[in-house]
Short mmCIF file of C-alpha atoms in Angstrom, two decimals:
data_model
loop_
_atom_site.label_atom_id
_atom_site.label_comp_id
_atom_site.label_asym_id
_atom_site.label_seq_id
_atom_site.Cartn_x
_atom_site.Cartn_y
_atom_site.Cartn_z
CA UNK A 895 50.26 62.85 -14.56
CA UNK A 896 53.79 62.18 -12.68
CA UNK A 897 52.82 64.76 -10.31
CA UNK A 898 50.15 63.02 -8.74
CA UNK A 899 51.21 59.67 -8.19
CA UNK A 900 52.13 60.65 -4.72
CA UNK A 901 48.49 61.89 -3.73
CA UNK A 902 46.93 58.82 -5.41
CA UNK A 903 49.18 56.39 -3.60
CA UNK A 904 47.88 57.91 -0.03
CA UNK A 905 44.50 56.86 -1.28
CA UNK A 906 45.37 53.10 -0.31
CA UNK A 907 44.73 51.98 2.37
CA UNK A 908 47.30 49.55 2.82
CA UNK A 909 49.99 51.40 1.44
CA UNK A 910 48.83 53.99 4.54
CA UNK A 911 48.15 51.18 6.95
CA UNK A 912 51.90 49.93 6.48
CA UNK A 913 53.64 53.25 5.79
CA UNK A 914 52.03 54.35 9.21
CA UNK A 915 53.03 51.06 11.23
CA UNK A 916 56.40 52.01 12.96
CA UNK A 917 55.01 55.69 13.86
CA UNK A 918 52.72 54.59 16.19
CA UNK A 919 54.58 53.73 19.24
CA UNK A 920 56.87 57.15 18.58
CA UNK A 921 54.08 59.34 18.22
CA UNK A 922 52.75 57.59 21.33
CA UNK A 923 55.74 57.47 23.57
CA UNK A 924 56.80 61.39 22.22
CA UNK A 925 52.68 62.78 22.87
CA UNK A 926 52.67 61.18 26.29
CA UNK A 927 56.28 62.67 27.00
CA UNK A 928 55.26 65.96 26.29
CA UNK A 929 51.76 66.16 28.03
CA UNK A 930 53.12 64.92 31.24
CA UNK A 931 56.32 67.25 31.15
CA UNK A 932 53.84 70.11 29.78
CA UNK A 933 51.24 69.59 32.92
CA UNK A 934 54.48 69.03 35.43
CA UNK A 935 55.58 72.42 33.64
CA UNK A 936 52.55 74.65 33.88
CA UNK A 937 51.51 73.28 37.19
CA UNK A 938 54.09 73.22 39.72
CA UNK A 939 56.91 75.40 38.01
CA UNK A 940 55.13 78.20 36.62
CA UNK A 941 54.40 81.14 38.75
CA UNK A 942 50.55 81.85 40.02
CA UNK A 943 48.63 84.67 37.99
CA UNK A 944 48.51 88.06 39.92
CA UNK A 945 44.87 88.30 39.84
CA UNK A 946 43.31 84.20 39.83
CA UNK A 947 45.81 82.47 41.42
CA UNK A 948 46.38 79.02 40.53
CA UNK A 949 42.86 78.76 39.07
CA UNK A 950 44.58 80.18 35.65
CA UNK A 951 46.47 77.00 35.23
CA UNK A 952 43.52 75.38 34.13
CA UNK A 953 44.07 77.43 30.93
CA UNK A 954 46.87 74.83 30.10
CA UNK A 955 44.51 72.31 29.13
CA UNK A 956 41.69 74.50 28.71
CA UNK A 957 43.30 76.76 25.26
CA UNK A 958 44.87 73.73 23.56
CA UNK A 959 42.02 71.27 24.00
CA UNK A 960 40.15 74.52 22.49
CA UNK A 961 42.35 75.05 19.43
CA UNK A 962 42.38 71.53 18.38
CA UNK A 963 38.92 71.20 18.46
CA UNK A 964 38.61 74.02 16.01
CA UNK A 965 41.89 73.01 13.56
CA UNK A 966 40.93 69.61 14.10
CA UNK A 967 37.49 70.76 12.40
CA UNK A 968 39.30 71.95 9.35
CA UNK A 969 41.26 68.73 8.82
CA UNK A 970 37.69 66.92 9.03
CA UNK A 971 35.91 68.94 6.63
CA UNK A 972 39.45 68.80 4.46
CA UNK A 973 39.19 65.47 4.13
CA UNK A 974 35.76 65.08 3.66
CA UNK A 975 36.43 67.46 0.80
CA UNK A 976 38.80 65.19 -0.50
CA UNK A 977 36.93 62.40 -0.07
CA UNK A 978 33.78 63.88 -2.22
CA UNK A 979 36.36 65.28 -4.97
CA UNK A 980 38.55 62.11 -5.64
CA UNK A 981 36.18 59.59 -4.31
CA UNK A 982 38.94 58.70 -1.81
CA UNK A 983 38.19 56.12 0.77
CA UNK A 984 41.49 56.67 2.77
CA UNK A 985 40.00 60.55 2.94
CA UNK A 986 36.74 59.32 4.69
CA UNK A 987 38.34 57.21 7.14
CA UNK A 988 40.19 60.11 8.36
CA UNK A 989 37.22 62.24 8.31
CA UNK A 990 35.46 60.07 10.34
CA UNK A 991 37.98 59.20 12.97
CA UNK A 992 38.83 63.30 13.18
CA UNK A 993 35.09 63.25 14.15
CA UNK A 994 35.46 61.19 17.23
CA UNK A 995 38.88 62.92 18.86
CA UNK A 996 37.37 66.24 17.74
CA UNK A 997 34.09 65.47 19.96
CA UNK A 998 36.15 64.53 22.91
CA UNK A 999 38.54 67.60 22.54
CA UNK A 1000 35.71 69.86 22.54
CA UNK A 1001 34.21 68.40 25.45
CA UNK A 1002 37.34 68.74 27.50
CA UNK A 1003 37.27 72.47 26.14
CA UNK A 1004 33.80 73.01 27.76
CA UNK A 1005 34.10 70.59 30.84
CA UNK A 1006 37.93 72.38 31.72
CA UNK A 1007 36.25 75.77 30.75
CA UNK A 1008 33.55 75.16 33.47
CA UNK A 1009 35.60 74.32 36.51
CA UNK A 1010 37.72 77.35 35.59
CA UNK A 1011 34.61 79.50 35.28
CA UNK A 1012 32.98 78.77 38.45
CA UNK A 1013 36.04 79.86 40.92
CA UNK A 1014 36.98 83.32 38.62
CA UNK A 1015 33.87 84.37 36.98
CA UNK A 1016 31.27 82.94 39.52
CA UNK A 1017 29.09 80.48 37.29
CA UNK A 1018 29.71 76.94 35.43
CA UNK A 1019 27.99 78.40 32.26
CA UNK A 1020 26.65 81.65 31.07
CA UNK A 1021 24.90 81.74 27.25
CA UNK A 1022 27.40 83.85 25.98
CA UNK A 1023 28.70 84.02 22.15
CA UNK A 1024 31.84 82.19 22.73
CA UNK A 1025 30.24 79.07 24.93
CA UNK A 1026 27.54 78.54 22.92
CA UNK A 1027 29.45 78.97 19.82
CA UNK A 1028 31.85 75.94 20.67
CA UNK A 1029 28.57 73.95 22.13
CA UNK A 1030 27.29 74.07 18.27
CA UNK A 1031 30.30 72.73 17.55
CA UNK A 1032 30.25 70.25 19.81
CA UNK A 1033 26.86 68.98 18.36
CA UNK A 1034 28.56 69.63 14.61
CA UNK A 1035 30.64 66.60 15.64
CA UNK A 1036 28.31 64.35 17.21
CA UNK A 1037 25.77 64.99 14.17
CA UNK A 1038 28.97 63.52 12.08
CA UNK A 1039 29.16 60.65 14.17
CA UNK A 1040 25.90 60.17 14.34
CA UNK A 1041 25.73 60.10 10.86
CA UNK A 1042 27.62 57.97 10.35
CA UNK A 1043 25.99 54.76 12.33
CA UNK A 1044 23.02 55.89 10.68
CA UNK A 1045 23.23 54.71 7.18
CA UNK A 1046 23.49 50.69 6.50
CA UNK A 1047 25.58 51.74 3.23
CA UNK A 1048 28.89 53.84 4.01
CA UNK A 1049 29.22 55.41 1.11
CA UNK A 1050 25.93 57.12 1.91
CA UNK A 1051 27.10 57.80 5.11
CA UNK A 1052 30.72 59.32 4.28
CA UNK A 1053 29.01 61.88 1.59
CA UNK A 1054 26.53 62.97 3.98
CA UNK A 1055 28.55 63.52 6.98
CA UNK A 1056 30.76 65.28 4.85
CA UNK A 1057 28.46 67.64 3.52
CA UNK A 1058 27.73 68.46 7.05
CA UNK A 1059 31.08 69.11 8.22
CA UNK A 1060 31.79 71.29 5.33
CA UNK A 1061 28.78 73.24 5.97
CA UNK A 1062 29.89 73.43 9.52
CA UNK A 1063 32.78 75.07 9.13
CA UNK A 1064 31.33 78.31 8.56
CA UNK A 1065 31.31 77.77 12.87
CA UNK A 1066 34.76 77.94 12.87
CA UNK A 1067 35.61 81.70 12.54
CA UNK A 1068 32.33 82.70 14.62
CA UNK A 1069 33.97 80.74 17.40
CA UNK A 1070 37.23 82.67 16.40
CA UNK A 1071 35.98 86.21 16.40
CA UNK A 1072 32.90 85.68 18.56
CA UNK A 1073 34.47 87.54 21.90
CA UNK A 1074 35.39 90.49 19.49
CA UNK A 1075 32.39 90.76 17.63
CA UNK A 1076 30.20 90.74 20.54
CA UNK A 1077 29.89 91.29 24.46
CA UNK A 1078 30.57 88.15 26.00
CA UNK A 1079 31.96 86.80 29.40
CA UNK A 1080 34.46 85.33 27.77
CA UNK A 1081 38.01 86.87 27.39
CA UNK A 1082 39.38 87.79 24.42
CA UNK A 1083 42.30 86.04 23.06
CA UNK A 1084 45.67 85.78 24.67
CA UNK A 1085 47.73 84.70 21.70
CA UNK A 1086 46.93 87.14 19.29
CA UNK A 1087 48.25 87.33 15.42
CA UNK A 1088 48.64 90.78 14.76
CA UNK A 1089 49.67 92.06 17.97
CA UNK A 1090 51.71 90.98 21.16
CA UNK A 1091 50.34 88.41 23.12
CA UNK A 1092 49.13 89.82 27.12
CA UNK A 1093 50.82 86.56 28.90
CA UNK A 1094 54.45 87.15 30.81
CA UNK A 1095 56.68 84.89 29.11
CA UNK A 1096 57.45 82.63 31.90
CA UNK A 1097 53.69 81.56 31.55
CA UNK A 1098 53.80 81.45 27.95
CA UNK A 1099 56.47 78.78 27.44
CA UNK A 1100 54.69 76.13 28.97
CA UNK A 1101 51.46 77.22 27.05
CA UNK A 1102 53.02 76.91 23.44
CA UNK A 1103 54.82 73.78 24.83
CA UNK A 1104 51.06 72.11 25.93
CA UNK A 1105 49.72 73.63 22.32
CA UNK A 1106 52.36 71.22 20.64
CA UNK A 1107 51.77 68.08 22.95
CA UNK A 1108 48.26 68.24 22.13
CA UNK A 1109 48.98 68.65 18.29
CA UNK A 1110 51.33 65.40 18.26
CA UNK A 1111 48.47 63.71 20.58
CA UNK A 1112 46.34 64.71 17.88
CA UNK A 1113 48.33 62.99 15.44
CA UNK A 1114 49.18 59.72 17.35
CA UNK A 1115 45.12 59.53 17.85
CA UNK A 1116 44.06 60.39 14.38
CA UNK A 1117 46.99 57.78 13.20
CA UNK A 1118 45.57 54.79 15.60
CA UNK A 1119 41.92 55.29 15.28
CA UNK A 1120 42.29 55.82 11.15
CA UNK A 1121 44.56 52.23 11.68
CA UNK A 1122 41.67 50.66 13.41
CA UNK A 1123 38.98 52.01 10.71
CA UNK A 1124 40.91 50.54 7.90
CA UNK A 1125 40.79 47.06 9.57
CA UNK A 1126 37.68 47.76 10.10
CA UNK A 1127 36.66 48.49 6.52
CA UNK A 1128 38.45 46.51 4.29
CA UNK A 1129 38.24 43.32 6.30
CA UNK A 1130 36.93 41.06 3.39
CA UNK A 1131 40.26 41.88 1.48
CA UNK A 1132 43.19 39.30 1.35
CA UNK A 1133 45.67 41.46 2.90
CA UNK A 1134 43.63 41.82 5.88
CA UNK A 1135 42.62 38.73 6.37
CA UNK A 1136 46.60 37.65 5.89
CA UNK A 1137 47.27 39.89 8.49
CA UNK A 1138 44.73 38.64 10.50
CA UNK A 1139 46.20 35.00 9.93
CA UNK A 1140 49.24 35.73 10.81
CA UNK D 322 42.41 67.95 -12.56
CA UNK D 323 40.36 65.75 -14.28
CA UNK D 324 37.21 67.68 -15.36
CA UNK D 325 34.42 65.68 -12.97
CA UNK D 326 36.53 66.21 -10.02
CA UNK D 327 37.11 70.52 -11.24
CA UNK D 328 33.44 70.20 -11.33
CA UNK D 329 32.57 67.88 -7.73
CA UNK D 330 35.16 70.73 -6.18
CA UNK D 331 33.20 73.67 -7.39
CA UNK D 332 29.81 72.50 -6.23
CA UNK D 333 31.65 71.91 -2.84
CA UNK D 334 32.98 75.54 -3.07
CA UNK D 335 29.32 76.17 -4.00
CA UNK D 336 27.84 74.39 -0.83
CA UNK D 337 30.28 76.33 1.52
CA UNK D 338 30.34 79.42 0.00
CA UNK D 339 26.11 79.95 0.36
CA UNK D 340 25.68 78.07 3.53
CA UNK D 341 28.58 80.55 5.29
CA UNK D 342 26.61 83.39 3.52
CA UNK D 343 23.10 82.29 4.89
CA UNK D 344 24.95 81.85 8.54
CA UNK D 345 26.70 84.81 7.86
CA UNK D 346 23.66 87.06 7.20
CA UNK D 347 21.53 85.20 9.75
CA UNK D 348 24.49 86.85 12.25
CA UNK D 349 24.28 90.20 10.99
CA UNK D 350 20.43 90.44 11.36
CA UNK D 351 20.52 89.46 14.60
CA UNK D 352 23.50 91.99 15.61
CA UNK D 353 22.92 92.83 19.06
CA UNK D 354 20.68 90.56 20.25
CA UNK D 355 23.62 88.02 20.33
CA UNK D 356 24.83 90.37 22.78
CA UNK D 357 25.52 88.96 26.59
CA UNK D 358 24.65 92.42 28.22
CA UNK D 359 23.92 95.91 27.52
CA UNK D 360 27.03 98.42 28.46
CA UNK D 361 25.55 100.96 30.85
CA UNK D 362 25.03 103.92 28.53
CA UNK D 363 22.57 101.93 26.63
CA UNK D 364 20.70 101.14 30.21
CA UNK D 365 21.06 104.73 31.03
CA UNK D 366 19.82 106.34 27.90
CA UNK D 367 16.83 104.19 28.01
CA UNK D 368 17.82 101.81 24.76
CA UNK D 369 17.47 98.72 27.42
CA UNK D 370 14.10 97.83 28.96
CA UNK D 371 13.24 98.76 32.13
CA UNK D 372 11.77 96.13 34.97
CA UNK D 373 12.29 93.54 33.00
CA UNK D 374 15.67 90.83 33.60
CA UNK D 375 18.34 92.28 31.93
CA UNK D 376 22.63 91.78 31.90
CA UNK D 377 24.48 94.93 32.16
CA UNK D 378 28.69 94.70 31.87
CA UNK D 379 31.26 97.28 32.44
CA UNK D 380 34.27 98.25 34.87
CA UNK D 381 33.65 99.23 38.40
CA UNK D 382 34.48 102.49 39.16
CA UNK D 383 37.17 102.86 41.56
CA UNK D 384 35.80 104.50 45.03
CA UNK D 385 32.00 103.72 44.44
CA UNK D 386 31.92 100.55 46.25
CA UNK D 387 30.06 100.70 50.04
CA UNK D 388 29.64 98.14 51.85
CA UNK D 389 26.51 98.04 54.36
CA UNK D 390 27.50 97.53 57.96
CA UNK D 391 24.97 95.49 59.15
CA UNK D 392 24.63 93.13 56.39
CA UNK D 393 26.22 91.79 53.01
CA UNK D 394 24.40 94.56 50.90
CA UNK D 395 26.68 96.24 49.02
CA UNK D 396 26.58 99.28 46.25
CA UNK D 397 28.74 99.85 43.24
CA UNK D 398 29.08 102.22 40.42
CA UNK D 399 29.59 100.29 36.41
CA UNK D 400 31.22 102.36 33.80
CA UNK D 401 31.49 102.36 30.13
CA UNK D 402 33.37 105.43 30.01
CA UNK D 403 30.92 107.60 28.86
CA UNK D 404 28.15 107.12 31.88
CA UNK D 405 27.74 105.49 35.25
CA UNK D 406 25.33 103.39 36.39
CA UNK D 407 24.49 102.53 40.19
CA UNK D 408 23.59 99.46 41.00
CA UNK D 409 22.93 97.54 44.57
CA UNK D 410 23.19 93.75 45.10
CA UNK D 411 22.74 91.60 47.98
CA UNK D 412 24.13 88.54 47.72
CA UNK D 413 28.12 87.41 48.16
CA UNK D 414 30.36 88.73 45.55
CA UNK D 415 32.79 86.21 43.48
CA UNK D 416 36.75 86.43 44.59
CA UNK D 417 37.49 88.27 41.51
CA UNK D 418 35.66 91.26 42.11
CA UNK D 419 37.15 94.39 42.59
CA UNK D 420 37.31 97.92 41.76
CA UNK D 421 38.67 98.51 38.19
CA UNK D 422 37.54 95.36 37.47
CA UNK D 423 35.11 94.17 34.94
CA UNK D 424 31.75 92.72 35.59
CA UNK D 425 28.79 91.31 33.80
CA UNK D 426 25.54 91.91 36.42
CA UNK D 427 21.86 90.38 35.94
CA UNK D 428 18.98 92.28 37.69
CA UNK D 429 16.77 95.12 36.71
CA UNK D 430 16.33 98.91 36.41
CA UNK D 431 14.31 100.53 38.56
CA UNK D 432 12.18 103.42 38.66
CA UNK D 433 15.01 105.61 40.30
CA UNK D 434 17.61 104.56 37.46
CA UNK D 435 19.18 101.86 40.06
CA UNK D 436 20.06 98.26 38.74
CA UNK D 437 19.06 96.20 40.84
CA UNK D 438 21.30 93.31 40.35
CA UNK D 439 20.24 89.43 41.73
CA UNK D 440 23.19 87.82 40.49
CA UNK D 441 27.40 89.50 39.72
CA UNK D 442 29.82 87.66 37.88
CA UNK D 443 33.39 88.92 37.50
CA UNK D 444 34.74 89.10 33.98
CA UNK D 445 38.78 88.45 34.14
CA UNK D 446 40.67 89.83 31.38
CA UNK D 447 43.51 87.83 29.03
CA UNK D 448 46.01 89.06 30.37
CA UNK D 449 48.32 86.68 32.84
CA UNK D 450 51.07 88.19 35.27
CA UNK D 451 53.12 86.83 37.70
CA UNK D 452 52.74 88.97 41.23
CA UNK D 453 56.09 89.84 41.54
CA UNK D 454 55.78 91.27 37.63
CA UNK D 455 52.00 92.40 38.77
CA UNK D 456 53.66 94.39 41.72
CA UNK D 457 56.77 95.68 40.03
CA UNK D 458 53.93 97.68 37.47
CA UNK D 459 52.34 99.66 40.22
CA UNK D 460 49.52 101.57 38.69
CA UNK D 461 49.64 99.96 35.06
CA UNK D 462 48.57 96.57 34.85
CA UNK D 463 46.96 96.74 38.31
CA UNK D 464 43.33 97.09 36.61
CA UNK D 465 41.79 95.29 33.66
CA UNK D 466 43.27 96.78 29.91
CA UNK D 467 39.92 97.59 29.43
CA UNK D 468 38.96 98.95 32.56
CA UNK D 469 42.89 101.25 32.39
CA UNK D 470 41.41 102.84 29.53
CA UNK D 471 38.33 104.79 30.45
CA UNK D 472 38.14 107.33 32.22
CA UNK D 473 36.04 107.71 35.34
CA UNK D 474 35.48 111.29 35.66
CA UNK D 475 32.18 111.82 34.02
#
């Protein structure tokens, strides 16, 4: 079927690996562009809250890391999906590189939720829905990369680790809804879908502004590390080792 | 779709759709036990235990907080709206803590119906303000959203 074609042509590899090659240092100069202006932004031309201070600024790292830990979930467990479905290696490379910036975007969410919880709150950590919640996930993704170092044959090791991270994403919505479903330390959300969001706007441009520098991070990350894995993988074939001659 | 991958993508559907179940249910059984702390009607009406560690959470009622003069003891009043429930703590409260404001406190109930709180953490809201914006409001805004809405006359 015509209507395909496109879908199984992002299954290779190289067609990825080549497609992707002049992206890389755009995505890379554009993410690093926007963090720094985002952090300049939020930290020294944004007003102080009324009630924390400049403690609250912590919250532009803090929410975005946050969000793409839990997105960048989906996307795992999407392509893991994929992977199982069409038997796609491409799919499984992505998964597992996801795996890796996922793990270190949820541990800046818990490290950067820490230092701002000890100066408002009054604690590093409390065992509350929302903090334990994103812990699990941050031990769904190193059981995925643990997984996958633990099986001599890969394709073993890509099913398995995504079976887990599709099982895991049932996390996803308790983290979500966990500070309305129970009592928690943890505030509710700021940005809200239904209703209007309880930040003045001179705080909240800077805020969506960080949210999109961390997406195109995201994307320059996923890209390189997904580059490396192919290298990695298909090294015995003659178009690597070509490239490797060359 | 070719009719072994229709199939692979049910089972998958399958896999998800039980496993969020069993979490989900798991969840529901447990209900408020994945609670941080008990609002104060449940402490007053006897729901929560007594002498043993417990959190209680709610707004501080604006007016009930005395401060000792000859130490760092201090004694509040936590609301839910519907009751209020003393409690005395002696240690140094965080910056955030103020009247209107919500807490989460961890201590115990005494025989006299007094928590007796060993450790206070101040619960900040999601709401961000700059002063001048904060000031302008005078009255609304000045207290947690949650804390604006009850009322403190009971």
């Amino acid at each position: 079927m015509a209507s395909w074609q496109w879908f199984h042509r992002l299954g290779s590899p190289r067609w990825f690996y080549e497609k992707t090659e002049s992206w890389v240092p755009w995505l890379a100069v554009f993410a690093i562009w926007m963090i720094v202006t985002g952090c300049i932004w939020g930290l020294a031309f944004t007003p102080p809250d009324a009630k924390q201070g400049n403690s609250f600024r912590i919250l532009y790292i803090h929410a975005p890391t946050s969000m793409l830990a839990m997105s960048g979930y989906y996307l795992m467990a999407i392509s893991g999906a994929v992977g199982l479905i069409w038997r796609m290696k491409l799919a499984f490379m992505v998964m597992k590189s996801a795996a890796a910036i996922g793990a270190m975007l949820t541990f800046l969410g818990l490290f950067t939720g820490a230092v701002w919880g000890k100066p408002t709150w009054g604690t590093w950590w409390e065992w509350d829905a929302r903090i334990t919640s994103m812990l699990v996930l941050f031990f769904l993704y190193l059981g995925i990369i643990a997984l996958q170092e633990a099986y001599r044959d890969q394709d073993a090791a890509d099913k398995t680790s995504a079976i887990l991270a599709l099982v895991g994403t049932v996390n996803i919505p308790i983290i979500y809804k966990s500070v309305d479903w129970w009592y928690t330390l943890h505030q509710p959300a700021t940005f809200k879908i239904m209703e209007k969001s309880t930040i003045a706007p001179s705080m909240a441009y800077p805020f969506v502004w960080m949210i999109l520098a961390f997406y195109v991070t995201f994307a320059w990350l996923l890209i390189m590390r997904t580059r490396v894995e192919i290298l990695k993988r298909e090294r015995r074939t003659t178009w690597v080792q070509e490239l490797a001659r060359d | 779709m070719h009719p072994k991958r229709k199939q692979r993508l049910i089972v998958i559907l399958f896999i998800v759709v039980v496993s969020s179940a069993g979490v989900g249910l798991t969840l529901y059984s447990l209900g408020n036990n994945l609670n941080l702390f008990y609002p104060p009607s449940s402490i007053v009406d006897g729901t929560a235990p007594v002498n043993t560690s417990i959190r209680a959470g709610g707004c501080v009622v604006p007016g009930s907080v005395e401060r000792s003069t000859d130490g760092i003891d201090v004694s509040f009043k936590v609301t839910d709206g519907a009751v209020q429930l003393p409690v005395t703590y002696n240690k140094i409260l965080p910056d955030l803590f103020s009247e209107g404001e919500a807490v989460v406190l961890t201590g115990k109930l005494n025989e006299s119906g007094i928590f007796v709180a060993t450790k206070v953490l101040a619960k900040h809201d999601e709401n961000y303000t700059p002063p001048e914006v904060s000031d302008s409001l005078q009255g609304s805004g000045e207290h947690q959203a949650v804390c604006e809405e009850l009322s403190y006359d009971s």
